[in-house]
Amino acid sequence: MEEVRLLDKNGLRVDGRRLDELRPLKLEVGILDKADGSAYIEHGKNKILAAVYGPREAQPRHIALADRAVLRCRYHMAPFSTEERKSPAPSRRELELSKVIREALEPSIMSEYFPRATIDIFIEVLQADAGTRCAGITAASLALADAGIPMRELVAGCAAGKVEGKVVLDLSDLEDKKGDADLPVAFMPKSNVIGLLQMDGSMTEDEFKQALDMAVDACRRIYEMQREALRQKYHLVKEESEAKEEAPAPEVKQ
Ligand code: ADP
């Protein structure tokens, strides 16, 4: 089998990025009318939608908790999100990711304000190119804020890893598959809480520390982009409501 080179002679990666460079990010808030909150993320070639319902009365009632809301999360990859058609049936991987994403978001939500309620998070991966759990967290956190759910702060996600012996930020699918290690991280910058930390492959202790620092630093940058995406949404809402107020009253035909 032909060997794939992941770094060129200048130390640049297959998509031309430097070792510590993020893929391009695009974030949009409030793009679905029917859900209580929603967001869309493009993180490199990943395209992911997140939608939130709630807080609303827990159904079925036996899942309700007396002192806080129950958070539920479903991560799902569309059958057309990968090169080979992915089976639409929920896989073990999707179940695992639903759980770790929920656990990464849980500390950010003031669920104690909503006893006996549920908050539902849906993450739909439309196109996958590695790092979908992190990008899913970034989008879901924005969708929660868009739903008006009281939160301690936003959660941002980004992976680091290792390819050809070098620590790199934000692996693409090829780097994830052919590289040496992947370290997905979710982080809340103000409270300094890491809510997701997983590792695939192997790194030395020093490489691990370097990769973790790199991922946390990237999460801080993504957090600023999330704040900007929320600001954009509310500028738009303000402009629309001002335009409505300023519009002349419709003429009444006699
Ligand atoms: P993450 O997307 O969080 O990095 P993984 O490391 O499990 O999660 O997956 C890496 C990438 O592998 C995914 O983003 C996707 O591009 C690809 N992948 C995952 N599951 C499948 C699948 N069932 N079929 C094809 N490609 C997949």
CSV table of C-alpha atoms and ligand atoms in Angstrom, one decimal:
chain,number,residue,atom,x,y,z
A,1,MET,CA,0.0,0.0,0.0
A,2,GLU,CA,1.3,3.5,-0.9
A,3,GLU,CA,2.4,5.4,2.2
A,4,VAL,CA,0.6,8.7,2.8
A,5,ARG,CA,2.8,11.7,3.8
A,6,LEU,CA,1.0,13.9,6.3
A,7,LEU,CA,3.7,16.6,6.6
A,8,ASP,CA,5.7,18.1,3.7
A,9,LYS,CA,9.3,19.1,3.7
A,10,ASN,CA,8.3,22.6,5.1
A,11,GLY,CA,6.4,21.0,8.0
A,12,LEU,CA,3.0,21.9,6.5
A,13,ARG,CA,0.1,19.6,6.6
A,14,VAL,CA,-1.8,18.0,3.6
A,15,ASP,CA,-4.3,20.9,3.6
A,16,GLY,CA,-1.5,23.5,3.8
A,17,ARG,CA,-2.0,24.3,7.5
A,18,ARG,CA,0.7,24.9,10.1
A,19,LEU,CA,0.9,22.4,13.0
A,20,ASP,CA,-1.1,24.7,15.4
A,21,GLU,CA,-3.6,26.1,12.8
A,22,LEU,CA,-7.3,25.6,13.1
A,23,ARG,CA,-9.5,24.7,10.1
A,24,PRO,CA,-11.8,27.5,9.0
A,25,LEU,CA,-14.8,27.9,11.2
A,26,LYS,CA,-18.3,29.3,10.4
A,27,LEU,CA,-21.0,29.6,13.1
A,28,GLU,CA,-24.6,30.6,12.8
A,29,VAL,CA,-27.2,30.9,15.5
A,30,GLY,CA,-31.0,30.5,15.3
A,31,ILE,CA,-31.4,29.0,11.9
A,32,LEU,CA,-34.4,26.7,12.6
A,33,ASP,CA,-37.8,28.1,13.3
A,34,LYS,CA,-39.4,25.2,15.0
A,35,ALA,CA,-36.8,24.3,17.6
A,36,ASP,CA,-36.5,26.4,20.8
A,37,GLY,CA,-32.8,27.0,19.9
A,38,SER,CA,-30.5,26.0,17.1
A,39,ALA,CA,-27.1,26.5,15.6
A,40,TYR,CA,-25.1,25.5,12.5
A,41,ILE,CA,-21.3,24.9,12.4
A,42,GLU,CA,-18.9,24.4,9.5
A,43,HIS,CA,-15.6,23.4,11.0
A,44,GLY,CA,-13.3,22.5,8.1
A,45,LYS,CA,-15.4,20.1,6.0
A,46,ASN,CA,-17.6,19.2,8.9
A,47,LYS,CA,-21.2,20.5,8.6
A,48,ILE,CA,-23.3,20.0,11.7
A,49,LEU,CA,-26.7,21.2,12.9
A,50,ALA,CA,-27.7,21.4,16.5
A,51,ALA,CA,-31.2,21.9,17.8
A,52,VAL,CA,-32.6,22.2,21.4
A,53,TYR,CA,-36.1,21.8,22.9
A,54,GLY,CA,-36.8,22.8,26.4
A,55,PRO,CA,-36.9,23.2,29.2
A,56,ARG,CA,-40.2,21.5,29.1
A,57,GLU,CA,-42.2,19.0,31.3
A,58,ALA,CA,-40.3,15.7,31.5
A,59,GLN,CA,-41.9,13.0,29.4
A,60,PRO,CA,-42.1,10.1,30.3
A,61,ARG,CA,-42.7,11.5,33.8
A,62,HIS,CA,-40.7,8.7,35.6
A,63,ILE,CA,-37.4,10.2,34.2
A,64,ALA,CA,-38.1,13.5,36.0
A,65,LEU,CA,-35.7,14.6,38.8
A,66,ALA,CA,-37.0,16.5,41.8
A,67,ASP,CA,-34.0,19.0,42.0
A,68,ARG,CA,-33.0,19.7,38.4
A,69,ALA,CA,-33.7,19.3,34.7
A,70,VAL,CA,-32.8,16.1,32.9
A,71,LEU,CA,-30.5,16.7,30.0
A,72,ARG,CA,-30.8,14.4,27.0
A,73,CYS,CA,-28.6,14.3,23.9
A,74,ARG,CA,-28.7,12.5,20.6
A,75,TYR,CA,-25.7,12.7,18.3
A,76,HIS,CA,-26.5,11.3,14.9
A,77,MET,CA,-24.6,11.0,11.6
A,78,ALA,CA,-26.7,11.3,8.4
A,79,PRO,CA,-26.4,8.3,6.0
A,80,PHE,CA,-24.8,10.7,3.5
A,81,SER,CA,-22.3,12.3,5.9
A,82,THR,CA,-19.4,9.9,5.0
A,83,GLU,CA,-17.8,8.5,1.8
A,84,GLU,CA,-19.6,5.2,2.3
A,85,ARG,CA,-23.3,5.4,3.1
A,86,LYS,CA,-23.5,5.1,6.8
A,87,SER,CA,-26.3,2.9,8.2
A,88,PRO,CA,-29.1,5.1,9.6
A,89,ALA,CA,-29.4,2.8,12.6
A,90,PRO,CA,-27.9,4.2,15.8
A,91,SER,CA,-24.4,2.7,16.2
A,92,ARG,CA,-22.5,2.1,19.4
A,93,ARG,CA,-20.2,5.0,18.5
A,94,GLU,CA,-23.2,7.4,18.2
A,95,LEU,CA,-24.5,6.2,21.6
A,96,GLU,CA,-21.1,6.8,23.2
A,97,LEU,CA,-20.8,10.2,21.6
A,98,SER,CA,-24.3,11.2,22.7
A,99,LYS,CA,-23.2,10.4,26.3
A,100,VAL,CA,-19.8,12.1,26.3
A,101,ILE,CA,-21.3,15.2,24.6
A,102,ARG,CA,-24.1,15.4,27.2
A,103,GLU,CA,-21.5,15.1,30.0
A,104,ALA,CA,-19.4,17.9,28.4
A,105,LEU,CA,-22.4,20.3,28.2
A,106,GLU,CA,-24.0,19.4,31.6
A,107,PRO,CA,-21.7,21.5,33.8
A,108,SER,CA,-22.5,24.6,31.7
A,109,ILE,CA,-26.3,24.4,32.3
A,110,MET,CA,-28.1,25.8,35.3
A,111,SER,CA,-30.3,22.7,35.4
A,112,GLU,CA,-31.2,23.3,39.1
A,113,TYR,CA,-33.6,26.1,37.9
A,114,PHE,CA,-35.8,23.6,36.1
A,115,PRO,CA,-36.8,20.7,38.4
A,116,ARG,CA,-39.0,18.0,36.8
A,117,ALA,CA,-38.1,19.3,33.3
A,118,THR,CA,-36.1,18.0,30.3
A,119,ILE,CA,-33.8,19.7,27.9
A,120,ASP,CA,-33.3,17.8,24.6
A,121,ILE,CA,-30.3,18.3,22.4
A,122,PHE,CA,-30.1,17.0,18.9
A,123,ILE,CA,-26.9,17.0,16.9
A,124,GLU,CA,-27.2,16.0,13.2
A,125,VAL,CA,-23.9,15.5,11.4
A,126,LEU,CA,-24.6,16.4,7.7
A,127,GLN,CA,-21.0,16.0,6.6
A,128,ALA,CA,-18.2,14.4,8.7
A,129,ASP,CA,-14.4,15.0,8.4
A,130,ALA,CA,-13.1,14.2,11.9
A,131,GLY,CA,-13.6,16.2,15.1
A,132,THR,CA,-17.4,16.0,14.8
A,133,ARG,CA,-17.9,15.4,18.6
A,134,CYS,CA,-16.0,18.7,19.3
A,135,ALA,CA,-17.8,20.7,16.6
A,136,GLY,CA,-21.1,19.2,17.8
A,137,ILE,CA,-20.4,20.4,21.3
A,138,THR,CA,-19.5,23.9,20.0
A,139,ALA,CA,-22.8,24.1,18.0
A,140,ALA,CA,-25.0,22.5,20.7
A,141,SER,CA,-23.7,25.0,23.3
A,142,LEU,CA,-24.8,27.8,21.0
A,143,ALA,CA,-28.2,26.2,20.4
A,144,LEU,CA,-28.7,26.0,24.2
A,145,ALA,CA,-27.9,29.7,24.6
A,146,ASP,CA,-30.2,30.4,21.6
A,147,ALA,CA,-33.0,28.5,23.5
A,148,GLY,CA,-32.5,31.0,26.3
A,149,ILE,CA,-31.5,28.3,28.8
A,150,PRO,CA,-29.6,29.9,31.7
A,151,MET,CA,-25.9,28.8,31.4
A,152,ARG,CA,-22.8,29.4,33.4
A,153,GLU,CA,-20.9,29.9,30.1
A,154,LEU,CA,-20.5,28.5,26.6
A,155,VAL,CA,-18.6,25.2,25.9
A,156,ALA,CA,-16.2,25.1,23.0
A,157,GLY,CA,-14.7,21.9,21.6
A,158,CYS,CA,-11.5,21.1,19.6
A,159,ALA,CA,-9.2,18.2,19.2
A,160,ALA,CA,-5.4,18.1,19.0
A,161,GLY,CA,-3.3,15.0,18.2
A,162,LYS,CA,-0.1,13.7,16.7
A,163,VAL,CA,0.9,13.0,13.1
A,164,GLU,CA,4.3,11.8,11.9
A,165,GLY,CA,5.6,12.3,15.4
A,166,LYS,CA,4.5,16.0,15.6
A,167,VAL,CA,1.8,17.4,17.9
A,168,VAL,CA,-0.9,19.1,15.7
A,169,LEU,CA,-4.1,20.9,16.2
A,170,ASP,CA,-7.6,20.0,14.9
A,171,LEU,CA,-7.0,16.8,12.8
A,172,SER,CA,-8.8,16.3,9.5
A,173,ASP,CA,-10.2,12.9,8.6
A,174,LEU,CA,-7.1,11.8,6.8
A,175,GLU,CA,-4.9,12.9,9.7
A,176,ASP,CA,-7.2,11.2,12.2
A,177,LYS,CA,-7.1,7.9,10.2
A,178,LYS,CA,-3.4,7.9,9.3
A,179,GLY,CA,-2.0,9.8,12.2
A,180,ASP,CA,-0.6,8.5,15.6
A,181,ALA,CA,-3.1,10.0,18.1
A,182,ASP,CA,-6.3,12.1,18.5
A,183,LEU,CA,-7.2,14.0,21.7
A,184,PRO,CA,-10.7,15.6,21.6
A,185,VAL,CA,-11.2,18.3,24.3
A,186,ALA,CA,-14.2,20.4,25.4
A,187,PHE,CA,-13.5,23.4,27.6
A,188,MET,CA,-15.2,26.2,29.5
A,189,PRO,CA,-12.7,29.1,29.5
A,190,LYS,CA,-14.1,31.2,32.4
A,191,SER,CA,-14.4,28.4,34.9
A,192,ASN,CA,-11.4,26.6,33.5
A,193,VAL,CA,-13.3,23.3,33.3
A,194,ILE,CA,-12.5,20.5,30.9
A,195,GLY,CA,-15.7,18.6,30.3
A,196,LEU,CA,-14.5,16.2,27.6
A,197,LEU,CA,-11.1,14.5,27.3
A,198,GLN,CA,-10.6,11.4,25.4
A,199,MET,CA,-7.6,9.9,23.6
A,200,ASP,CA,-7.2,7.5,20.7
A,201,GLY,CA,-3.6,6.3,19.9
A,202,SER,CA,-0.5,7.0,21.9
A,203,MET,CA,1.6,10.0,23.0
A,204,THR,CA,4.4,10.6,25.5
A,205,GLU,CA,3.6,12.5,28.6
A,206,ASP,CA,5.2,15.7,27.2
A,207,GLU,CA,3.3,15.3,23.9
A,208,PHE,CA,0.1,14.8,25.8
A,209,LYS,CA,0.7,18.1,27.8
A,210,GLN,CA,1.5,20.0,24.6
A,211,ALA,CA,-1.5,18.6,22.8
A,212,LEU,CA,-3.8,19.5,25.7
A,213,ASP,CA,-2.4,23.0,25.9
A,214,MET,CA,-2.9,23.4,22.1
A,215,ALA,CA,-6.5,22.1,22.2
A,216,VAL,CA,-7.4,24.3,25.2
A,217,ASP,CA,-5.9,27.4,23.5
A,218,ALA,CA,-8.0,26.6,20.4
A,219,CYS,CA,-11.1,26.2,22.6
A,220,ARG,CA,-10.5,29.8,23.9
A,221,ARG,CA,-10.4,31.1,20.4
A,222,ILE,CA,-13.5,29.2,19.4
A,223,TYR,CA,-15.3,30.5,22.5
A,224,GLU,CA,-14.7,34.1,21.2
A,225,MET,CA,-16.1,33.1,17.8
A,226,GLN,CA,-19.2,31.6,19.6
A,227,ARG,CA,-19.7,34.9,21.5
A,228,GLU,CA,-19.5,36.8,18.2
A,229,ALA,CA,-22.0,34.4,16.5
A,230,LEU,CA,-24.5,35.1,19.4
A,231,ARG,CA,-23.9,38.8,19.1
A,232,GLN,CA,-24.6,38.7,15.3
A,233,LYS,CA,-27.9,36.9,15.9
A,234,TYR,CA,-29.0,39.6,18.4
A,235,HIS,CA,-27.9,42.4,16.2
A,236,LEU,CA,-30.1,40.9,13.5
A,237,VAL,CA,-33.1,40.5,15.8
A,238,LYS,CA,-32.7,44.1,16.9
A,239,GLU,CA,-32.4,45.4,13.4
A,240,GLU,CA,-35.5,43.5,12.3
A,241,SER,CA,-37.6,44.8,15.3
A,242,GLU,CA,-36.4,48.4,14.7
A,243,ALA,CA,-37.3,48.1,11.0
A,244,LYS,CA,-40.8,46.9,11.9
A,245,GLU,CA,-41.2,49.8,14.4
A,246,GLU,CA,-40.1,52.3,11.7
A,247,ALA,CA,-42.2,51.0,8.9
A,248,PRO,CA,-45.1,53.3,8.0
A,249,ALA,CA,-48.5,52.0,9.0
A,250,PRO,CA,-50.3,50.3,6.0
A,251,GLU,CA,-52.8,52.5,4.2
A,252,VAL,CA,-56.4,51.6,4.7
A,253,LYS,CA,-58.4,51.7,1.4
A,254,GLN,CA,-61.7,53.5,1.7
B,1,ADP,P1,-14.9,12.5,15.6
B,1,ADP,O1,-15.8,12.8,14.4
B,1,ADP,O2,-15.4,13.1,16.9
B,1,ADP,O3,-13.4,12.7,15.4
B,1,ADP,P2,-14.2,9.6,15.4
B,1,ADP,O4,-12.8,9.8,15.8
B,1,ADP,O5,-14.9,8.4,15.9
B,1,ADP,O6,-15.1,10.9,15.9
B,1,ADP,O7,-14.3,9.7,13.8
B,1,ADP,C1,-13.5,10.4,13.0
B,1,ADP,C2,-14.1,10.5,11.6
B,1,ADP,O8,-14.2,9.2,11.0
B,1,ADP,C3,-15.5,11.1,11.6
B,1,ADP,O9,-15.5,12.5,11.8
B,1,ADP,C4,-15.9,10.7,10.2
B,1,ADP,O10,-15.4,11.5,9.2
B,1,ADP,C5,-15.3,9.3,10.1
B,1,ADP,N1,-16.3,8.2,10.5
B,1,ADP,C6,-16.7,8.0,11.8
B,1,ADP,N2,-17.7,7.0,11.7
B,1,ADP,C7,-17.8,6.6,10.5
B,1,ADP,C8,-18.6,5.7,9.8
B,1,ADP,N3,-19.5,4.9,10.4
B,1,ADP,N4,-18.4,5.6,8.4
B,1,ADP,C9,-17.6,6.3,7.8
B,1,ADP,N5,-16.8,7.3,8.4
B,1,ADP,C10,-16.9,7.4,9.7
